[in-house]
Amino acid sequence: MPFLRVDGLAKRFGAAAAVDGVSLAIERGEVLALLGPSGSGKTTTLRLLAGFETPDAGQVIVDDLDVTRAPPVTRRFGMVFQHYALFPHLDVRGNVGFGLESVDVTGAELERRVAAALELVDLAGFERRRIAQLSGGQQQRVALARALAPEPRVLLLDEPLSNLDPALRERTRRELHDLIHRIGITTVLVTHEQEEAFDLGDRVAVLRSGRLEQVGTPDELYGAPANPFVAGFVGRASTMEGMVVAVLEGGTRVLAEGIEWGVPADAGVQKGLVPGQPVRVLLRPEALWMAQPQPGTLGAVVEARRFAGATSLFLVRTDGGTLLEVSGAGRPVAVGHRVGLVPSRRAGGGIHLFPVEP
Amino acid sequence: MAAAGVRATRPGRLVAAVLLLALGWLVVYPLGLVLLESVHSAGTWTAAYLRQFAARSSEWHALWGSLWISVASVGLAGLVGIPLAVLVTRYEFPGRRLLAGVIALPVVLPPLVGVIAFLFLYGESGFIARAVQSLLALDEAPWRLEGAGAILLVHAYSMYVYFYLFTRAALLSLDGSMLEAAASLGAGRWRTVRRVVFPALRPALAGGALLTFMAALASFSAPYVFGGGFRVMTTQIVSTRLNGETALAMVETVSLTALALLALVIFRGAEREVGGSKGTPPAPVRLASPWLRRGLAALSWSLGAVLLLPHLTLLVVSFVPVGTWTTEAIPPAWTLGNYATLVRDPVRLRPLVNSLWLATTATVASVAISVLAGALIVRRRVPGRRLLEGLLALPWAVPGTVFAIALATAFSVHAPWSGRIILVGTVWILPLAYLVRNLPLTSRATLAGFRALDPSLDEAAASLGAGRWRTLRTVTVPLLRPSLVAGATLAFVTALGDFVTSIVLYTYDTRPISLEILASLRQADVGVAAAYGVVLMAVSALVFALGAGRGGSGIA
């Protein structure tokens, strides 16, 4: 029995559907990341969970209790806002103690629990600081402590790291990850950054235009994307047009750019494909290998080298005119060189087939 | 209990409806009755009063007088206020800070107090006139402070502040890099001013002009005291009503309202905001020539002195025993007696107490209504919120005389079924009138404060289990404090010094300071009148200073 359940949630703003029939089931203590581009409805979904918006249809059920119409005051959901929404006229203690005062915690007990919440986010002794005196990272942690202090049933995080500078973001992400897993609170977070979603979420829900595209662990989303959108949004991928040649026990063979490619059966999504069917072939950068140009390989010219590092990403144009992204580990290939592309040694891993919609 | 969300809830709608009804009853209905009574009499429709109005040349003179005095006031106030703002904002010279501090001083003089200060200073028996007279050995005063010239002098002095404040704010929000960009694109100084600076200032200038025009159109004290034979519509209305020609006074009131609304429509077109820029303002220019610097300093010091003279005059006169000071340059005798009279004589003390409680009551009520309306309009987005906002702002657009006449008309009849009860002559009419006149001041500040407040603060409070009342008390109001204090300060000072509505609606028991000043003046009790003026000035200054201190510390 999931702890937090969302059934067929829908919300329109005027003519536009912000959330369009989203259903989710989240186990107790699980961390779910809502991932999607801007306008995908992820923030609206979070606000529906928090009770700041009332859905046009659907239900929010927590701990077997329908809270769809319950005002936020009674939900006991802790929320960390994108811009933190710390009360600027109160000090750290006033902010963190605010939710405790709502449930009539006072005196020494209040002080103790405020101190405990601050301890949790590594800000022990910060009670008397004014909000304006805190750095961005500290403000984020105070916001977290404030949300956690009243011991909410569910923790909601709206783009929790987007307001931090990149150097701080990575470290804060680790700390946040450790904290929410340590206290084991059921968490829903919203982000448009795939890395953030994959790192923080036990499972990730990919949203597009208010609709749920796929829910799964990061491995499932990357290894077996349900559709070209998920494949393209999660990780990097280039596309070739192709045609199914044969559907075999061990996998599918497909012809694209004049080369026959093998796609193992466990990559999913090729159920129901028949020989002769046109397909879209999605290639992860690591699916291809750059060899010497020779017969049997896919001829291509290196057009650009994206960024240097342990593995550079190369932009190559095939003889058929398609632009592909290929990761080339360590191989010194200069721009303008001719290469021959072959499936990498991972035996067809990172190739996904999707039927072309008529 | 619904949370402080963004949707209208049923109780929210109910409160909004009650508020709309109350404002409709207090603001729109009286004005409507004035309009009605100007064309309706003894149960029938009539154009007789309109014809009567149109046939009298004195009416047209008064209307024309109001119009041209207002236009000329805008011109004069702009001529003083704009250069002052440019001087203080753009140039660095010795005494700049002092000048910036002194410039706002006319604000602490309520209209009538400013007028009597001018009377003591520039009037035919005032300091300056006497000094000139003795200097040139003249037989009589070199001038009479009377007519349009006198009115314009007072207006220029008390209204340039609008232009000054608007222009200074706009200059400070100017992006310095915009000027640098213009220079790098080869624009000379004049072209930069014409093509870059002026367009950026235009909304501010229009705003200053609008405020000045409306203030001048509604101005009553200066024409009342200095007008002599020169009539403007505000004084015309009061005297027509005093003559018992009530219906004609209604027509006059309608004509003045029409003029005010017309001006509002015309100015609103020019006031549209230019897209704001976020940059650092250009640094003040330090003048290279030492002579120019000294010249500016001298100019600013003498200007500061001129601005301060009315205050000083009032102060001096308030310490002079009545009748002792005739022709001497410096008063021969000093006394605290005028102040002692205010405190010891219960009849003299009463107006002070009255004004304080009237202004306090009206301000507190007005702030409370504004907070309620702000929550309904900005946060809950109730249906009818535009109308509500319009009703709150409406009393500002209507001259004070008009409102006073309208309230006097509506609430002097006992007809509960048509929403009219007798309030005129009771204790309630003045606080009610002050309240209505305060609403635009407090609601404008409060609504701006609400709009600047991050709505997720309300949501954060709700998600932390705080109900609507606790959120309002512990989050919203503390964060709104700077706006509330700013609005309340302005409202309190305006109500405290009010003359224009009071003269129509006061009763003996609620007579405010301004009317007592007038009464003292009529009895040639000049020292006491000045003492009242000083008290008003001091309390206004104190309230402004307190407001500035309190409002600023809201958020660190």
PDB file of C-alpha atoms in Angstrom, chain A residues 11 47 51-54 71-73 77-79 81 83-90 95 97-99 101-102 130 132 146-147 150, chain B residues 1-7 454 456-468 470-471 474-476 478-479 553-556:
ATOM      1  CA  LYS A  11      -5.754  21.053 -13.256  1.00  0.00           C
ATOM      2  CA  ARG A  47       1.349  22.678  -5.540  1.00  0.00           C
ATOM      3  CA  GLY A  51      -2.826  22.084  -1.299  1.00  0.00           C
ATOM      4  CA  PHE A  52      -2.050  25.523  -2.718  1.00  0.00           C
ATOM      5  CA  GLU A  53      -4.165  24.609  -5.723  1.00  0.00           C
ATOM      6  CA  THR A  54      -7.334  22.545  -5.826  1.00  0.00           C
ATOM      7  CA  PRO A  71      -6.317  23.134   3.009  1.00  0.00           C
ATOM      8  CA  PRO A  72      -2.528  23.203   3.336  1.00  0.00           C
ATOM      9  CA  VAL A  73      -2.838  24.192   7.000  1.00  0.00           C
ATOM     10  CA  PHE A  77       3.230  18.525   4.379  1.00  0.00           C
ATOM     11  CA  GLY A  78       6.540  20.339   4.759  1.00  0.00           C
ATOM     12  CA  MET A  79       7.514  22.482   1.812  1.00  0.00           C
ATOM     13  CA  PHE A  81      10.052  26.828  -1.757  1.00  0.00           C
ATOM     14  CA  HIS A  83      13.107  31.023  -3.381  1.00  0.00           C
ATOM     15  CA  TYR A  84      12.834  29.631   0.155  1.00  0.00           C
ATOM     16  CA  ALA A  85      10.126  32.110   1.260  1.00  0.00           C
ATOM     17  CA  LEU A  86      11.863  32.594   4.591  1.00  0.00           C
ATOM     18  CA  PHE A  87      10.159  35.240   6.729  1.00  0.00           C
ATOM     19  CA  PRO A  88      12.578  38.152   6.470  1.00  0.00           C
ATOM     20  CA  HIS A  89      11.322  39.852   9.641  1.00  0.00           C
ATOM     21  CA  LEU A  90      11.940  36.813  11.831  1.00  0.00           C
ATOM     22  CA  ASN A  95      11.416  30.797  11.110  1.00  0.00           C
ATOM     23  CA  GLY A  97       9.893  27.545  15.240  1.00  0.00           C
ATOM     24  CA  PHE A  98       6.998  28.913  13.170  1.00  0.00           C
ATOM     25  CA  GLY A  99       5.488  25.555  12.302  1.00  0.00           C
ATOM     26  CA  GLU A 101       4.043  27.162  17.276  1.00  0.00           C
ATOM     27  CA  SER A 102       1.178  26.155  14.989  1.00  0.00           C
ATOM     28  CA  ARG A 130      18.824  37.304  10.861  1.00  0.00           C
ATOM     29  CA  ALA A 132      19.581  38.657   5.618  1.00  0.00           C
ATOM     30  CA  ARG A 146      11.820  24.998   8.940  1.00  0.00           C
ATOM     31  CA  ALA A 147       9.955  22.469   6.813  1.00  0.00           C
ATOM     32  CA  PRO A 150       7.121  20.100  12.732  1.00  0.00           C
TER      33      PRO A 150
ATOM     34  CA  MET B   1     -10.705  27.308   7.283  1.00  0.00           C
ATOM     35  CA  ALA B   2      -9.180  27.842   3.922  1.00  0.00           C
ATOM     36  CA  ALA B   3      -5.563  28.839   3.675  1.00  0.00           C
ATOM     37  CA  ALA B   4      -4.135  32.020   2.307  1.00  0.00           C
ATOM     38  CA  GLY B   5      -4.266  30.695  -1.209  1.00  0.00           C
ATOM     39  CA  VAL B   6      -4.835  32.722  -4.323  1.00  0.00           C
ATOM     40  CA  ARG B   7      -8.466  31.908  -4.891  1.00  0.00           C
ATOM     41  CA  ASP B 454       6.074  37.334  -2.266  1.00  0.00           C
ATOM     42  CA  SER B 456       4.891  32.150  -1.309  1.00  0.00           C
ATOM     43  CA  LEU B 457       5.428  33.682   2.139  1.00  0.00           C
ATOM     44  CA  ASP B 458       1.706  33.238   2.745  1.00  0.00           C
ATOM     45  CA  GLU B 459       1.921  29.729   1.360  1.00  0.00           C
ATOM     46  CA  ALA B 460       4.908  28.939   3.542  1.00  0.00           C
ATOM     47  CA  ALA B 461       2.954  30.046   6.603  1.00  0.00           C
ATOM     48  CA  ALA B 462      -0.006  27.918   5.532  1.00  0.00           C
ATOM     49  CA  SER B 463       2.142  24.852   4.926  1.00  0.00           C
ATOM     50  CA  LEU B 464       3.547  25.360   8.429  1.00  0.00           C
ATOM     51  CA  GLY B 465       0.054  25.127   9.820  1.00  0.00           C
ATOM     52  CA  ALA B 466      -0.650  28.809  10.425  1.00  0.00           C
ATOM     53  CA  GLY B 467      -4.289  29.790   9.962  1.00  0.00           C
ATOM     54  CA  ARG B 468      -5.414  32.897   8.139  1.00  0.00           C
ATOM     55  CA  ARG B 470      -2.085  34.030  12.479  1.00  0.00           C
ATOM     56  CA  THR B 471      -0.588  34.483   9.008  1.00  0.00           C
ATOM     57  CA  THR B 474       2.670  37.299  12.257  1.00  0.00           C
ATOM     58  CA  VAL B 475       3.690  37.416   8.606  1.00  0.00           C
ATOM     59  CA  THR B 476       1.649  39.762   6.428  1.00  0.00           C
ATOM     60  CA  PRO B 478       4.840  42.847   9.942  1.00  0.00           C
ATOM     61  CA  LEU B 479       6.111  42.654   6.375  1.00  0.00           C
ATOM     62  CA  SER B 553      13.403  49.182   9.918  1.00  0.00           C
ATOM     63  CA  GLY B 554      10.784  46.712   8.740  1.00  0.00           C
ATOM     64  CA  ILE B 555      13.196  44.419   6.940  1.00  0.00           C
ATOM     65  CA  ALA B 556      16.880  44.395   7.672  1.00  0.00           C
TER      66      ALA B 556
END
